Tab-separated table of C-alpha atoms in Angstrom:
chain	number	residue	atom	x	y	z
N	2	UNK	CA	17.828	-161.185	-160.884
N	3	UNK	CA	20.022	-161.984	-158.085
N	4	UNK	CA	21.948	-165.431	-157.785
N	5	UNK	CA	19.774	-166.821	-154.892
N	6	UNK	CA	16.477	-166.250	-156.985
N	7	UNK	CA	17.889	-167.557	-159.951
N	8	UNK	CA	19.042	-170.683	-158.109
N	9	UNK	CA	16.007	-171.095	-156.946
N	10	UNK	CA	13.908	-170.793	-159.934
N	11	UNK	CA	16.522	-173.452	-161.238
N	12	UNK	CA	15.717	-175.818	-158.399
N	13	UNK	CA	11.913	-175.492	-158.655
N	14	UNK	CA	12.183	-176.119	-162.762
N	15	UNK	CA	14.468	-179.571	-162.189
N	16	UNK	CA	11.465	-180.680	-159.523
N	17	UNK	CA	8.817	-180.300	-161.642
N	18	UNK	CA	10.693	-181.763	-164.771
N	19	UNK	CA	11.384	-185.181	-161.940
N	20	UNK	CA	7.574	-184.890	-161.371
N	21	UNK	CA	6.625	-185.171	-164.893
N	22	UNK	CA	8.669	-187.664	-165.743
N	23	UNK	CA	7.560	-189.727	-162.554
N	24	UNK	CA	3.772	-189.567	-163.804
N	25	UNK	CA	4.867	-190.871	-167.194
N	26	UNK	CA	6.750	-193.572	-166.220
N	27	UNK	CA	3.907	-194.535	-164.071
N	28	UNK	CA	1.783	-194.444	-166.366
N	29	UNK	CA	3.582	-197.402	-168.431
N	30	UNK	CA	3.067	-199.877	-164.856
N	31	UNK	CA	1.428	-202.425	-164.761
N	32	UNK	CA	-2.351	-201.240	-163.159
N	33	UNK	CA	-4.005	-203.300	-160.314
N	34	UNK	CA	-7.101	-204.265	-160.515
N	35	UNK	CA	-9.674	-204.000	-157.346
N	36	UNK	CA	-9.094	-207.703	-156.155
N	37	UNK	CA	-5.888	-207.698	-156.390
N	38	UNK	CA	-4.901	-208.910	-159.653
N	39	UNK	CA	-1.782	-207.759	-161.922
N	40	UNK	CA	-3.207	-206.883	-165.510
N	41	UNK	CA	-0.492	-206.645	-168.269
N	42	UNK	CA	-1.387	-205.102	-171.385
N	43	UNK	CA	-0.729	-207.778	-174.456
N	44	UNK	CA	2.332	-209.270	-175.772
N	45	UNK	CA	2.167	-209.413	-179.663
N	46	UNK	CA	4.611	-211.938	-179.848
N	47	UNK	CA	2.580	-214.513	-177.829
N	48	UNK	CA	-1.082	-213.040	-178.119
N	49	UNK	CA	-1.538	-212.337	-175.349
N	50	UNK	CA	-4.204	-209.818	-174.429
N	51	UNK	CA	-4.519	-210.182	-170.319
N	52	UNK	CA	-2.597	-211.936	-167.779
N	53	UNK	CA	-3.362	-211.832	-163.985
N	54	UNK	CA	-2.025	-213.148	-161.243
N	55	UNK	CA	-3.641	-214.188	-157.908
N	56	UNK	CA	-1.579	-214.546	-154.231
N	57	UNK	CA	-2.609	-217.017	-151.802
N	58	UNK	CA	-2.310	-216.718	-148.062
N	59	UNK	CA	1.131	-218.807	-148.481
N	60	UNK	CA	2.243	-217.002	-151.241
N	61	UNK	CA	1.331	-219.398	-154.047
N	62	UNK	CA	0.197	-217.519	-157.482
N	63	UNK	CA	-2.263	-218.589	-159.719
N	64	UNK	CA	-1.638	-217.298	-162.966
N	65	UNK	CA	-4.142	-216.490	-165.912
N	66	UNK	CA	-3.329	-215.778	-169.371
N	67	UNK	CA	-6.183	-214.139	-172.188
N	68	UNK	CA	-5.565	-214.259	-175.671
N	69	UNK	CA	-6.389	-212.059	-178.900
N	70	UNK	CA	-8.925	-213.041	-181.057
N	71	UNK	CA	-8.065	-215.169	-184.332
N	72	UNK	CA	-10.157	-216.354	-187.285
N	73	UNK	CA	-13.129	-213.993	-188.276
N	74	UNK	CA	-14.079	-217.340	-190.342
N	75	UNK	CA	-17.198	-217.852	-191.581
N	76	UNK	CA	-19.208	-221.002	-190.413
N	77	UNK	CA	-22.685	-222.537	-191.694
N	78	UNK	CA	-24.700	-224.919	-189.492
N	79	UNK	CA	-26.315	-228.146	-191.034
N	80	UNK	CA	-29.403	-226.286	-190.973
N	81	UNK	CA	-27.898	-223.197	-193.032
N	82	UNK	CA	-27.693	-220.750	-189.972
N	83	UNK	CA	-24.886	-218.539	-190.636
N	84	UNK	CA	-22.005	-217.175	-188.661
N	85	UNK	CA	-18.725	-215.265	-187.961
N	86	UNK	CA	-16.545	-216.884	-184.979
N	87	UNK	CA	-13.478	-215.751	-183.426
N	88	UNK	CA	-11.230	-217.889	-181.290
N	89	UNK	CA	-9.682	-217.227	-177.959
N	90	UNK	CA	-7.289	-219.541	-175.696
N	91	UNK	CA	-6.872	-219.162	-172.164
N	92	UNK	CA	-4.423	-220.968	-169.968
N	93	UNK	CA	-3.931	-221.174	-165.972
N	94	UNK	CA	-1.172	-222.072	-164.127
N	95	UNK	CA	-0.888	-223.326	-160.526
N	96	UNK	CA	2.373	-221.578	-158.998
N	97	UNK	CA	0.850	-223.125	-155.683
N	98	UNK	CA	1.549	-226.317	-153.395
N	99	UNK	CA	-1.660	-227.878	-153.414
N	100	UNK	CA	-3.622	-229.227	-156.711
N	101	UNK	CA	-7.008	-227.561	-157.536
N	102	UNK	CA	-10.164	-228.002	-159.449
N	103	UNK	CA	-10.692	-226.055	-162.258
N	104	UNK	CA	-14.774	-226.182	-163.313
N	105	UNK	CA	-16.187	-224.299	-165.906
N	106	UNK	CA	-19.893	-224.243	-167.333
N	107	UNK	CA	-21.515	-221.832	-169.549
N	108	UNK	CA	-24.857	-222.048	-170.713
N	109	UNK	CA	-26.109	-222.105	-174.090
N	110	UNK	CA	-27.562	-218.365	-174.047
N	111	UNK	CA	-26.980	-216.085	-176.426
N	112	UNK	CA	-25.499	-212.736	-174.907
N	113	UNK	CA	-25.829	-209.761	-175.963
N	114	UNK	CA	-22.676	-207.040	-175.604
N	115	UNK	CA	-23.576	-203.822	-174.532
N	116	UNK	CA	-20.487	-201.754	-176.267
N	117	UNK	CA	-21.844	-204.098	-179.233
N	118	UNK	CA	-25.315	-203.239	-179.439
N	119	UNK	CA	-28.077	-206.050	-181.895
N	120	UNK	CA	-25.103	-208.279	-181.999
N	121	UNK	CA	-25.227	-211.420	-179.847
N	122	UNK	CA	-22.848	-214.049	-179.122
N	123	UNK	CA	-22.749	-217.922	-178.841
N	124	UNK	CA	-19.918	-219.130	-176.754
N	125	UNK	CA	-18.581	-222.742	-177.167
N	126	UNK	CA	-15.979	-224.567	-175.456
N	127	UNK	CA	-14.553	-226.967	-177.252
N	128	UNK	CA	-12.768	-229.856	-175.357
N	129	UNK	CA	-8.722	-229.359	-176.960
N	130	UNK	CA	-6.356	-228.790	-174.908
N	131	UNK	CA	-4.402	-225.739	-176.092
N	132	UNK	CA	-0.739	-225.821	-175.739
N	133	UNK	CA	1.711	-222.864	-176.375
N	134	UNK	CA	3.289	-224.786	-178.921
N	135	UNK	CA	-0.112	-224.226	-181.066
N	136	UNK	CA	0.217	-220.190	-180.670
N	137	UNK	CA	1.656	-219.767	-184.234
N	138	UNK	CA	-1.225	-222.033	-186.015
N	139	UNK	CA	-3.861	-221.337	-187.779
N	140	UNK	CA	-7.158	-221.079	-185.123
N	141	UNK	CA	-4.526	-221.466	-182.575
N	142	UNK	CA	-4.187	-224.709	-183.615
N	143	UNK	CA	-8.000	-226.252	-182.978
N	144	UNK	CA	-8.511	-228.855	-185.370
N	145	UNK	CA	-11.650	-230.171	-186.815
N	146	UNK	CA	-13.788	-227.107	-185.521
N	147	UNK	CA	-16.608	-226.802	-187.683
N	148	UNK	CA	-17.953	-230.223	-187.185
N	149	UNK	CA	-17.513	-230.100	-183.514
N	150	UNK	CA	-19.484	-226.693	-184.400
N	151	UNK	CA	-22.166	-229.098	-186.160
N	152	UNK	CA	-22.622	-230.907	-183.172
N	153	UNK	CA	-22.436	-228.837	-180.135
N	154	UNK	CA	-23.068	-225.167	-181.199
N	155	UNK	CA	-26.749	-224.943	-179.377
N	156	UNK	CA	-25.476	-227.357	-176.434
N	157	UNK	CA	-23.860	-226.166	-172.586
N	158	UNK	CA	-20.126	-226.056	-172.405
N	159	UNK	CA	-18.854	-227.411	-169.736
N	160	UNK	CA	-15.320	-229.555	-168.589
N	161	UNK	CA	-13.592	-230.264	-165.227
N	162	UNK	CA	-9.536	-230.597	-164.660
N	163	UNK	CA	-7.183	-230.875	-162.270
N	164	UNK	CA	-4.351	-228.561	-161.994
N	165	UNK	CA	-1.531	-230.264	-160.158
N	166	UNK	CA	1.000	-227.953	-158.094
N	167	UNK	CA	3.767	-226.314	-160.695
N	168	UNK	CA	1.317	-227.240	-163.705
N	169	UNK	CA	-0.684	-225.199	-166.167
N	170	UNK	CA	-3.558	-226.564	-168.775
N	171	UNK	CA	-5.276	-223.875	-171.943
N	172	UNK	CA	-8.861	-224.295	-173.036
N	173	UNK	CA	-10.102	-222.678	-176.307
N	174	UNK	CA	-13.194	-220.913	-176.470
N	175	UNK	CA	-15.356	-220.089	-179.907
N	176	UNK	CA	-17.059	-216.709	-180.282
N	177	UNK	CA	-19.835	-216.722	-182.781
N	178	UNK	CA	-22.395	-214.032	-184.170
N	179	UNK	CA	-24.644	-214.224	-186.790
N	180	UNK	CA	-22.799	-213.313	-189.978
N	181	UNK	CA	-25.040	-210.104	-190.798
N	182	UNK	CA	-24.714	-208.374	-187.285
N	183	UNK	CA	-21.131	-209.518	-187.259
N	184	UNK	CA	-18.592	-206.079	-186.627
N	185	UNK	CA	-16.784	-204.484	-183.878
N	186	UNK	CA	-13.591	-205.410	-181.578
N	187	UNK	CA	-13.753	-208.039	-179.295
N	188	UNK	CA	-12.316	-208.786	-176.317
N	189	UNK	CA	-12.630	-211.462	-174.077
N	190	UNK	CA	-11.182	-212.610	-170.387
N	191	UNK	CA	-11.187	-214.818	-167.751
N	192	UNK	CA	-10.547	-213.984	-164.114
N	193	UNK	CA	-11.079	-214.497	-160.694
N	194	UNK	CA	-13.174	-213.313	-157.674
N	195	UNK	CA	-12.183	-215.450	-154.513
N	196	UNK	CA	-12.800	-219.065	-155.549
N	197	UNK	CA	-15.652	-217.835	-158.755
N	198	UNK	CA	-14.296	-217.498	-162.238
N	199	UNK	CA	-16.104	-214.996	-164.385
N	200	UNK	CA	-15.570	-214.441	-168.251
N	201	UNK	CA	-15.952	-211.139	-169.720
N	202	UNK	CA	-16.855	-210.184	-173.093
N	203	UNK	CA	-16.223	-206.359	-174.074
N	204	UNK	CA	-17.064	-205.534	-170.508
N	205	UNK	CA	-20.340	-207.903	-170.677
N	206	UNK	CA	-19.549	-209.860	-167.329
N	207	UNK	CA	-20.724	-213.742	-167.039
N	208	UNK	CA	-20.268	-215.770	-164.246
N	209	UNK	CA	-18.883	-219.391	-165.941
N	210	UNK	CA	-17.082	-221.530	-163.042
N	211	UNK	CA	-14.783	-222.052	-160.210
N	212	UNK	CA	-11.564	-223.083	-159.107
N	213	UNK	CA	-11.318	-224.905	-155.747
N	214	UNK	CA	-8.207	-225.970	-154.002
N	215	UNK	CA	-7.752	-229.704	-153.194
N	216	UNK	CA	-6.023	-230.517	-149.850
N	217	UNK	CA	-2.995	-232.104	-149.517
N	218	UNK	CA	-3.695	-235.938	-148.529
């Protein structure tokens, strides 16, 4: 083989070896999603499953954070219905100039999750605020769950708050199934399409809310 060829054999060999490594380290960004969002995959220190971030026109960000389950407790209603929750926190922050209104209201359905098939889910929202502080706790910190569980497990959840400019709040929110169907992972996030917040449950999309900017008086 002559010294050109061999040259350029060499040459073609340290391209492809760029190009592989390229695709790799691709691989490892973080993915957009379709509107727009950034989607990081989950920080074990801070449990963290999802976090997305949403540009304004003026370049503000909205920011929303999904946790990992904790608990897999076992709960008993007064009535001696039994279950298996799981609790989540999410938290927003507004990276923006004006203050919004967050709203969110889900109904007291039970949903079904397709990549979970005969199990279905209560969700419950209880009214905390979760802090980041509360991360290492037990439950994340919620206190006195089961008898807000007594009280409001077959009620609407539902709560309203302003987000001022530069400010962030968390909300917990309670997964239950029924004890003897309870098995599986699961997953659960909240994000946005335009102004409509939707929370999503192993895939299981449900529309829950809102978040609507307040002008500037």
């Amino acid at each position: 083989m002559n010294l050109s060829k061999k040259l350029s054999r060499n040459i073609i060999s340290f391209l492809i070896a760029i190009i592989t490594f390229s695709c790799k380290e691709g691989d490892k960004s973080i993915p957009k999603t379709t509107n727009g969002a950034a989607r990081t995959l989950k920080n074990k220190e801070l449990s963290v499953y999802t976090k997305y971030k949403y540009s304004n026109s003026e370049g503000g960000k909205i920011t929303i954070q999904n946790s990992l389950p904790r608990g897999g407790m076992k709960y008993a209603t007064p009535n001696g219905e039994k279950y298996i929750y799981a609790v989540f926190w999410t938290r927003i922050t507004n990276e923006t100039n004006n203050a919004f209104e967050l709203k969110i209201s889900i109904p007291v359905n039970s949903y079904e999750i397709p990549s979970l098939p005969g199990q279905y889910f209560k969700i419950v929202i209880p009214s905390d605020e979760m802090t980041l502080d509360k991360i290492p706790m037990f439950n994340y910190g919620l206190e006195n769950l089961e008898s807000f569980l007594d009280t409001n497990i077959s009620k609407p959840s539902s709560f309203k708050r302003t987000i001022a400019p530069k400010q962030s709040t968390g909300f917990y929110v309670v997964m239950l199934c029924a004890a003897e169907g309870a098995k599986g992972t699961l997953r659960t996030e909240l994000y946005l399409k335009e102004q409509n917040l939707f929370y999503r449950i192993n895939g299981k999309e449900i529309s829950c809310g809102s978040i609507i900017t307040k002008e500037a008086s």
